[in-house]
Short mmCIF file of C-alpha atoms and ligand atoms in Angstrom, two decimals:
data_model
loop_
_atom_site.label_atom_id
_atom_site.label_comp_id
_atom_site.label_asym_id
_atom_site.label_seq_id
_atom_site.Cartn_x
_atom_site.Cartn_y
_atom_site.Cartn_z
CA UNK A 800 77.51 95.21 91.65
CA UNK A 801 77.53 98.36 90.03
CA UNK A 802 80.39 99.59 88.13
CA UNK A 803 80.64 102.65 90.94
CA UNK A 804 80.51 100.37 93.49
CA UNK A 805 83.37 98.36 92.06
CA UNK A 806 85.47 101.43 91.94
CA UNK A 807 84.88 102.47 95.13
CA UNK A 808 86.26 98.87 96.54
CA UNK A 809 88.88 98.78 94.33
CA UNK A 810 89.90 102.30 95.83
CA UNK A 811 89.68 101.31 99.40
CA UNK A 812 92.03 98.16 98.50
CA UNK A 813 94.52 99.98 97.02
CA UNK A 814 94.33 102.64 99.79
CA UNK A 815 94.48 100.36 102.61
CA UNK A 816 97.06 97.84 100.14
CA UNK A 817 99.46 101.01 100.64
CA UNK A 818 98.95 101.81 104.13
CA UNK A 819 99.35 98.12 105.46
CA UNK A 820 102.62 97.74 103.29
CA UNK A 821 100.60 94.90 101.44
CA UNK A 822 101.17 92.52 98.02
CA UNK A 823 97.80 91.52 96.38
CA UNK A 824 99.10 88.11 94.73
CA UNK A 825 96.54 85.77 92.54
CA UNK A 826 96.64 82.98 90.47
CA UNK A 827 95.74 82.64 86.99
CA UNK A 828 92.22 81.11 87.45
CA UNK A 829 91.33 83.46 90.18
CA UNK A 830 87.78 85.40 89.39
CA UNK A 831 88.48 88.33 86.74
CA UNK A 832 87.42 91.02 89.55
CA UNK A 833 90.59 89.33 92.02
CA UNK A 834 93.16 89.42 89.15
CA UNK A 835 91.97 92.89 88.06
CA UNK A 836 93.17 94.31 92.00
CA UNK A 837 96.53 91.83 91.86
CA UNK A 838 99.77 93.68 91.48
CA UNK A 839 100.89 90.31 90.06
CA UNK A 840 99.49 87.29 88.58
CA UNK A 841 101.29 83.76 88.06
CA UNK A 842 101.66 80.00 88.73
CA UNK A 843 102.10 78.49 91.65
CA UNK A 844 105.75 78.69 92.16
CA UNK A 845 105.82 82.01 90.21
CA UNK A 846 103.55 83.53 93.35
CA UNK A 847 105.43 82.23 96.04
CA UNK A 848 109.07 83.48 94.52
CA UNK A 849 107.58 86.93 93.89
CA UNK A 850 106.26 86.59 97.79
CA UNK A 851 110.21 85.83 98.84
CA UNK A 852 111.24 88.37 96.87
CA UNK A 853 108.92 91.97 97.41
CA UNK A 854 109.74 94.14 100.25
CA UNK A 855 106.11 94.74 101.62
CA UNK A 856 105.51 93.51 105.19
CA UNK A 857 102.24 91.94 104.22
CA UNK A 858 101.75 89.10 101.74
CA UNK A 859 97.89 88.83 100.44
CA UNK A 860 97.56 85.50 98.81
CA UNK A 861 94.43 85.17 96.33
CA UNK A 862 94.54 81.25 95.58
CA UNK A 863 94.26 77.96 97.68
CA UNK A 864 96.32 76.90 100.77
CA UNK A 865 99.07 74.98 99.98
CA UNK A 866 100.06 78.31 97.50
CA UNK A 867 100.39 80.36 100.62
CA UNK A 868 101.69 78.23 102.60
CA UNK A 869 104.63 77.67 100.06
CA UNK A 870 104.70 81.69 100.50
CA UNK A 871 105.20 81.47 103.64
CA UNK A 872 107.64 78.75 103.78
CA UNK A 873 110.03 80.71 101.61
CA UNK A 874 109.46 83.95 103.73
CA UNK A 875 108.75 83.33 107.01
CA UNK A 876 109.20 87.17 107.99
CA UNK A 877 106.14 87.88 106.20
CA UNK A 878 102.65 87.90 107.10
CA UNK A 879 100.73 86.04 104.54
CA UNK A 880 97.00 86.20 104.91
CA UNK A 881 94.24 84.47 102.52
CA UNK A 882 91.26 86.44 102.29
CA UNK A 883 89.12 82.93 102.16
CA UNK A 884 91.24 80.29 104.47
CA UNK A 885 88.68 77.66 103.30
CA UNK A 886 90.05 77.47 99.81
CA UNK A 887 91.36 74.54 99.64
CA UNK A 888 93.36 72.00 97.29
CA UNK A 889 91.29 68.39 96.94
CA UNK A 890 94.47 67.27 95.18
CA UNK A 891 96.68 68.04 97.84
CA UNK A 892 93.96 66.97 100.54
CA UNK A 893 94.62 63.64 98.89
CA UNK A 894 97.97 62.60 100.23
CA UNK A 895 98.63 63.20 104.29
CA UNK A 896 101.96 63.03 105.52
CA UNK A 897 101.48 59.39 107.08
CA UNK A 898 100.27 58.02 103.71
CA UNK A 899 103.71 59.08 102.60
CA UNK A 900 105.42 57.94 105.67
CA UNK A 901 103.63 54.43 104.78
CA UNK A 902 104.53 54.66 100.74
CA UNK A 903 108.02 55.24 101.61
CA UNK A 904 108.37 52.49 104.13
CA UNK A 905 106.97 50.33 100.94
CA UNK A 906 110.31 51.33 98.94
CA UNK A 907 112.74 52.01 101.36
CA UNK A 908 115.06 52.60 98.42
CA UNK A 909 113.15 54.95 96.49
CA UNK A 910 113.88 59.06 96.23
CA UNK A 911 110.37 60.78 96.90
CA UNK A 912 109.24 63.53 94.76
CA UNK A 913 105.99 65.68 95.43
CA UNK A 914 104.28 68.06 93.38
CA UNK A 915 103.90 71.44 95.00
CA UNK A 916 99.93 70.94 95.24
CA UNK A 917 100.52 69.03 98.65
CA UNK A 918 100.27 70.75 102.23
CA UNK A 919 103.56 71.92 103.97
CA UNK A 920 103.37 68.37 106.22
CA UNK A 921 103.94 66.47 102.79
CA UNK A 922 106.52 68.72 101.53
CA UNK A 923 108.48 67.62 104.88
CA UNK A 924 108.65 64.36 104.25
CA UNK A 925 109.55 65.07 100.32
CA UNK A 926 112.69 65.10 99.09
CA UNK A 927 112.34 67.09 96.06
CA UNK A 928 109.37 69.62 95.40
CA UNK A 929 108.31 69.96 91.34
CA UNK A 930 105.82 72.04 89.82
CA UNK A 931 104.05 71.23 86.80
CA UNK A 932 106.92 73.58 85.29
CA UNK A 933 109.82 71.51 86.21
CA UNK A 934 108.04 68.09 86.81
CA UNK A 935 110.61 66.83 84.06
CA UNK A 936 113.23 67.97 84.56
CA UNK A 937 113.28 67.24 88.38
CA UNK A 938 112.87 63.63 87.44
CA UNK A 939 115.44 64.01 84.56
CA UNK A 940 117.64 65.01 87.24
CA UNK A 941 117.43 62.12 89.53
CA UNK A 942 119.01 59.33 86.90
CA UNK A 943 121.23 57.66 89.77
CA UNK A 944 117.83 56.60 91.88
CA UNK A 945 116.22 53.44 90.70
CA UNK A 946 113.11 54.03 92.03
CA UNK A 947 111.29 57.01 92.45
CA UNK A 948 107.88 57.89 93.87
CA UNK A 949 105.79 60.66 92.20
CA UNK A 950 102.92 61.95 94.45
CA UNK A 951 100.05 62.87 94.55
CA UNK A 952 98.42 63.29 91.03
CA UNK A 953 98.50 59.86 89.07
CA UNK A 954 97.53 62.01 85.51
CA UNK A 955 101.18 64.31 86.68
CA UNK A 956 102.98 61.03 87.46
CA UNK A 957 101.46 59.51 84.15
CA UNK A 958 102.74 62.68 82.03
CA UNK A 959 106.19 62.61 83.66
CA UNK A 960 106.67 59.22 83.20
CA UNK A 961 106.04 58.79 78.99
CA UNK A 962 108.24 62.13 79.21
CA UNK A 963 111.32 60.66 80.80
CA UNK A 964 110.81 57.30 80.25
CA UNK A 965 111.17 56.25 84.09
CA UNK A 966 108.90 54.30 85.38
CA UNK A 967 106.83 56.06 88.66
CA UNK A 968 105.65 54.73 91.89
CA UNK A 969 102.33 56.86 91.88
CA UNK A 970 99.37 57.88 94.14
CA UNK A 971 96.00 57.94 93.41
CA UNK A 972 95.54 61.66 93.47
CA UNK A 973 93.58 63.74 90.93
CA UNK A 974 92.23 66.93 90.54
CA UNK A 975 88.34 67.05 90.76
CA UNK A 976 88.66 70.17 88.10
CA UNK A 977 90.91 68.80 85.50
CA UNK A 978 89.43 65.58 84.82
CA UNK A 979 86.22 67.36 84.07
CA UNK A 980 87.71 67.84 80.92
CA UNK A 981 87.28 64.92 78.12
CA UNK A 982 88.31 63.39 75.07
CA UNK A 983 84.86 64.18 73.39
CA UNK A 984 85.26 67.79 74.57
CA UNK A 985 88.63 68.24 72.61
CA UNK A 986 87.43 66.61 69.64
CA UNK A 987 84.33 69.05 70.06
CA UNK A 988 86.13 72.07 69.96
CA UNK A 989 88.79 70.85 66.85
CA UNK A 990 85.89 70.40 65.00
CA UNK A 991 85.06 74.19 65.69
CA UNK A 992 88.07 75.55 65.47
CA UNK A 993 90.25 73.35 63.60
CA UNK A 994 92.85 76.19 63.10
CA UNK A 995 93.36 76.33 66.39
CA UNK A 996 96.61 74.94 68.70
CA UNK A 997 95.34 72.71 71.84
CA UNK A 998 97.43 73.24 74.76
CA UNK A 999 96.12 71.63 78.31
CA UNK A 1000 97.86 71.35 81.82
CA UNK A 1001 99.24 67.84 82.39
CA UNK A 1002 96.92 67.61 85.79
CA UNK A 1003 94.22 66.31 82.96
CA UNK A 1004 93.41 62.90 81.79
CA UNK A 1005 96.28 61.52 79.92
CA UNK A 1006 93.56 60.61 76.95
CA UNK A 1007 93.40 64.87 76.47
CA UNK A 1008 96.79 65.77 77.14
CA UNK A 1009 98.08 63.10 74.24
CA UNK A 1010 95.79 64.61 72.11
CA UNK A 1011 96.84 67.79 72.84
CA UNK A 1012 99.61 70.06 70.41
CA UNK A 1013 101.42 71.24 74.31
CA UNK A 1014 100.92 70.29 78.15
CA UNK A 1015 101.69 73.17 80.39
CA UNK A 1016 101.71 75.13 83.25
CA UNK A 1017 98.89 78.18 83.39
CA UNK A 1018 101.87 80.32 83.12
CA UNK A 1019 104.22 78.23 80.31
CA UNK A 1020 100.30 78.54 78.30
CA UNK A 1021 100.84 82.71 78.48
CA UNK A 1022 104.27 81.99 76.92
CA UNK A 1023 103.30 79.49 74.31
CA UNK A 1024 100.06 82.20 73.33
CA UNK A 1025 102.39 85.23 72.62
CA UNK A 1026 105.14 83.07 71.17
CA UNK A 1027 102.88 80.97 68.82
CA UNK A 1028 101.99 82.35 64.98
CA UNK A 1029 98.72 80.53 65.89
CA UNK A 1030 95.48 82.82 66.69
CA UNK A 1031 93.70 80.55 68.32
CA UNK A 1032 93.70 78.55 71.47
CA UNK A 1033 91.88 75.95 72.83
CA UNK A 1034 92.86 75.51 76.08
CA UNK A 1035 92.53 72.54 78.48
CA UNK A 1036 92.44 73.96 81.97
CA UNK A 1037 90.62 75.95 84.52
CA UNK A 1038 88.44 78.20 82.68
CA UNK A 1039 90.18 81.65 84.94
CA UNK A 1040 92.85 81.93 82.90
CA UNK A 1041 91.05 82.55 79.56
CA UNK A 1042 90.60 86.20 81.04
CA UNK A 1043 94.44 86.87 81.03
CA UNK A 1044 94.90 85.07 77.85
CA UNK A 1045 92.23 87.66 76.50
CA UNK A 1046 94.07 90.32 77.91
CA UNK A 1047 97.69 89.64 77.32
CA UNK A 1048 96.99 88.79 73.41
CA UNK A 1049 94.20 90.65 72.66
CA UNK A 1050 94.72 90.21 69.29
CA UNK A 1051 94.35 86.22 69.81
CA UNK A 1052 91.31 84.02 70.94
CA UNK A 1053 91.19 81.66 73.21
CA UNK A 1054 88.43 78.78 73.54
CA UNK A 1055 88.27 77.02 76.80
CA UNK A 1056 87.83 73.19 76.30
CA UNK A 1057 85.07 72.50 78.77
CA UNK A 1058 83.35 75.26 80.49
CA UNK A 1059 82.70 72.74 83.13
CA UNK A 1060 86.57 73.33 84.42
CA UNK A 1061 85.85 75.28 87.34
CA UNK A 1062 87.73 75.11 90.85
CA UNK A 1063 85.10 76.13 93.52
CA UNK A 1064 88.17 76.82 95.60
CA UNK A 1065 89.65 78.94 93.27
CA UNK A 1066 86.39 81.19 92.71
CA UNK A 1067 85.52 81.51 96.80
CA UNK A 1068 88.11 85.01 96.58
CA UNK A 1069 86.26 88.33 95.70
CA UNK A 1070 87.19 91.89 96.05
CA UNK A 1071 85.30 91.96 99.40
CA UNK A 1072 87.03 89.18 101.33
CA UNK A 1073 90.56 91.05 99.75
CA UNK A 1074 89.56 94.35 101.61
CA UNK A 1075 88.37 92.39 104.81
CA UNK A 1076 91.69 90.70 104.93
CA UNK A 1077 93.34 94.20 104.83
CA UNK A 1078 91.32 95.45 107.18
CA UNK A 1079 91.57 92.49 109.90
CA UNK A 1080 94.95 91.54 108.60
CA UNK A 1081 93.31 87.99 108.58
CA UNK A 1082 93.24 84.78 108.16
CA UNK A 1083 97.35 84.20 108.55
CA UNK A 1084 98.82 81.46 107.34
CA UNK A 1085 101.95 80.07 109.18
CA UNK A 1086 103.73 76.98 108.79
CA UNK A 1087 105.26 75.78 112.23
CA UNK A 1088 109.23 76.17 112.24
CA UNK A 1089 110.13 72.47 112.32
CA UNK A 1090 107.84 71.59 109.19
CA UNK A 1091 108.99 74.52 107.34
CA UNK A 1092 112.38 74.22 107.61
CA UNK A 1093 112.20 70.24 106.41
CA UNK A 1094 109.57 71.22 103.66
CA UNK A 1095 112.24 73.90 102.63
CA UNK A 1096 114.56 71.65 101.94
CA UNK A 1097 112.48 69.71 99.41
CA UNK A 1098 112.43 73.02 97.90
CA UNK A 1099 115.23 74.44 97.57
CA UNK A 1100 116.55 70.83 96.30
CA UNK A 1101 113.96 71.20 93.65
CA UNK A 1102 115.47 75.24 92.71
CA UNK A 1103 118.80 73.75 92.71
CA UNK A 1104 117.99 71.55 89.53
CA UNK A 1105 115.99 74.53 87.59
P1 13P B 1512 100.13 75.93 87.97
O1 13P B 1512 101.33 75.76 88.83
O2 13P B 1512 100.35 75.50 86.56
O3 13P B 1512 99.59 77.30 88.07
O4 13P B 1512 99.02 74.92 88.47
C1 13P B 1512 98.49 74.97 89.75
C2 13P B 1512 97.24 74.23 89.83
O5 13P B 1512 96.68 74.08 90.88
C3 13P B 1512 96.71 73.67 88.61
O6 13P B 1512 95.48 73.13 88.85
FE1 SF4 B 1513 93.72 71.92 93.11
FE2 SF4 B 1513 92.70 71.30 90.75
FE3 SF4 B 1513 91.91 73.51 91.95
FE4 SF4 B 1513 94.37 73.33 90.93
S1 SF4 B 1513 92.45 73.31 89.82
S2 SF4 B 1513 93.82 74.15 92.92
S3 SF4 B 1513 94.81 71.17 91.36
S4 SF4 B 1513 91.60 71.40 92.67
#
């Protein structure tokens, strides 16, 4: 596209953002042209609390599903539209709600905990939410269960569990993205950079995030960039966030540990599908009133503790 082109979309978003009353929300690994029209960028959690919070009628959610459907759970008098409903979570598509009906039969005992990257179904059955934020200290927090079960990503659950010292009932989950990234690749990049601070998102093999200086969320890694005497980065996680590293310290570089971290869901947004959304005020997501209200709970439990 050319670079008049690109201005001329990016003026017809913002023109029709105003008119519809809209919020253009991404994530951090969304495609540079996506975060560039955002009025904010963030994590997971981050997103959806800014969505509860803003006055604008219309909620425009660049990421994958289960983001916007967290959106929507915590404001239901919004209209949240993806501009590709097809983006998709593998991690969360992992886990259905009668696999945890079935785990929690297993250990009737046990308090459930699920990681937000699981659909609003899962969340209902949950009883506490975590994000790779709080993971932690949610567990931290539950010291009077016994058991606890820690779904869906088994590299998560594996992180959490050396962290608190509890031991997990896991699931098999992973994400497809994160494991892409490998011991050899870290070692790799050390050796060409050894200067540089390695920080990775616990979603990745549990090899690369103990070899690793921090594990993180995409938004704890802006913090620990700006914070950090270091200059460099290598960084252990989908390769879209490197572009608001770059921007936010631009007197910093940042080296992304495998260039083979991309999430195909993640990259299916463009400026294009934002302004068709606007226009069509399309595709909605909408979680049905009896699943929101029990996914809600899970949390708000988990806001109570952080
Ligand atoms: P964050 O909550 O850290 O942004 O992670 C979401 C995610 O899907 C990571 O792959
Ligand atoms: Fe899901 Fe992994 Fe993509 Fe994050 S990077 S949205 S966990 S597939």
């Amino acid at each position: 596209m050319t670079k008049k082109k690109i201005w001329e979309l990016e003026g017809k978003i913002l023109e029709l953002k105003k008119k519809r009353d809209a919020v253009i929300l991404a994530h951090n690994y969304q495609l540079a042209e996506v975060q560039d029209v955002a009025d904010y960028r963030g994590d997971s959690l981050e997103l959806s609390r800014i969505a509860a919070k803003t006055d604008a009628k219309v909620i425009v959610f660049c990421g994958v599903h289960f983001m916007a459907e967290t959106a929507s759970i915590l404001s239901p008098d919004k209209k949240v539209i993806m501009p590709d409903i097809v983006s998709g979570c593998p991690m969360a598509n992992m886990l259905s709600a009668n696999d945890l009906k079935k785990l929690k039969k297993e250990h009737p005992k046990a308090v459930s905990v699920g990681y937000v990257n699981t659909s609003a179904e899962v969340k209902a059955e949950l009883d506490y939410c975590c994000t790779s934020t709080n993971a932690v200290a949610v567990v931290n927090a539950l010291r009077d269960y016994e058991e606890i079960i820690f779904v869906p990503d088994k590299y998560l659950a594996d992180f959490v569990s050396k962290r608190t010292g509890r031991k997990l009932i896991s699931w098999k989950g992973f994400c497809p993205t994160h494991i892409k990234i490998l011991p050899e690749d870290i070692r790799r990049e050390k050796r060409f950079h050894p200067a540089a601070k390695v920080m990775v998102h616990p979603e990745c093999l549990s090899q690369v995030v103990d070899m690793a200086d921090a594990a993180l969320s995409t938004s704890q890694m802006g913090k620990f960039a700006k914070e950090s005497d270091a200059k460099e980065f290598i960084v252990g996680t989908e390769v879209g966030i490197i572009y608001r590293l770059k921007q936010d310290n631009p007197d910093k570089e940042f080296y992304p540990a495998s260039e083979r971290a991309v999430c195909p869901n993640m990259k299916r947004t463009t400026q294009e599908k934002i302004l068709w959304a606007l226009e069509e005020l399309k595709e909605e997501v909408r979680v049905p009133d009896d699943i929101r209200k029990r996914a809600k709970r899970a949390i708000d439990r988990m806001l109570e503790i952080v």
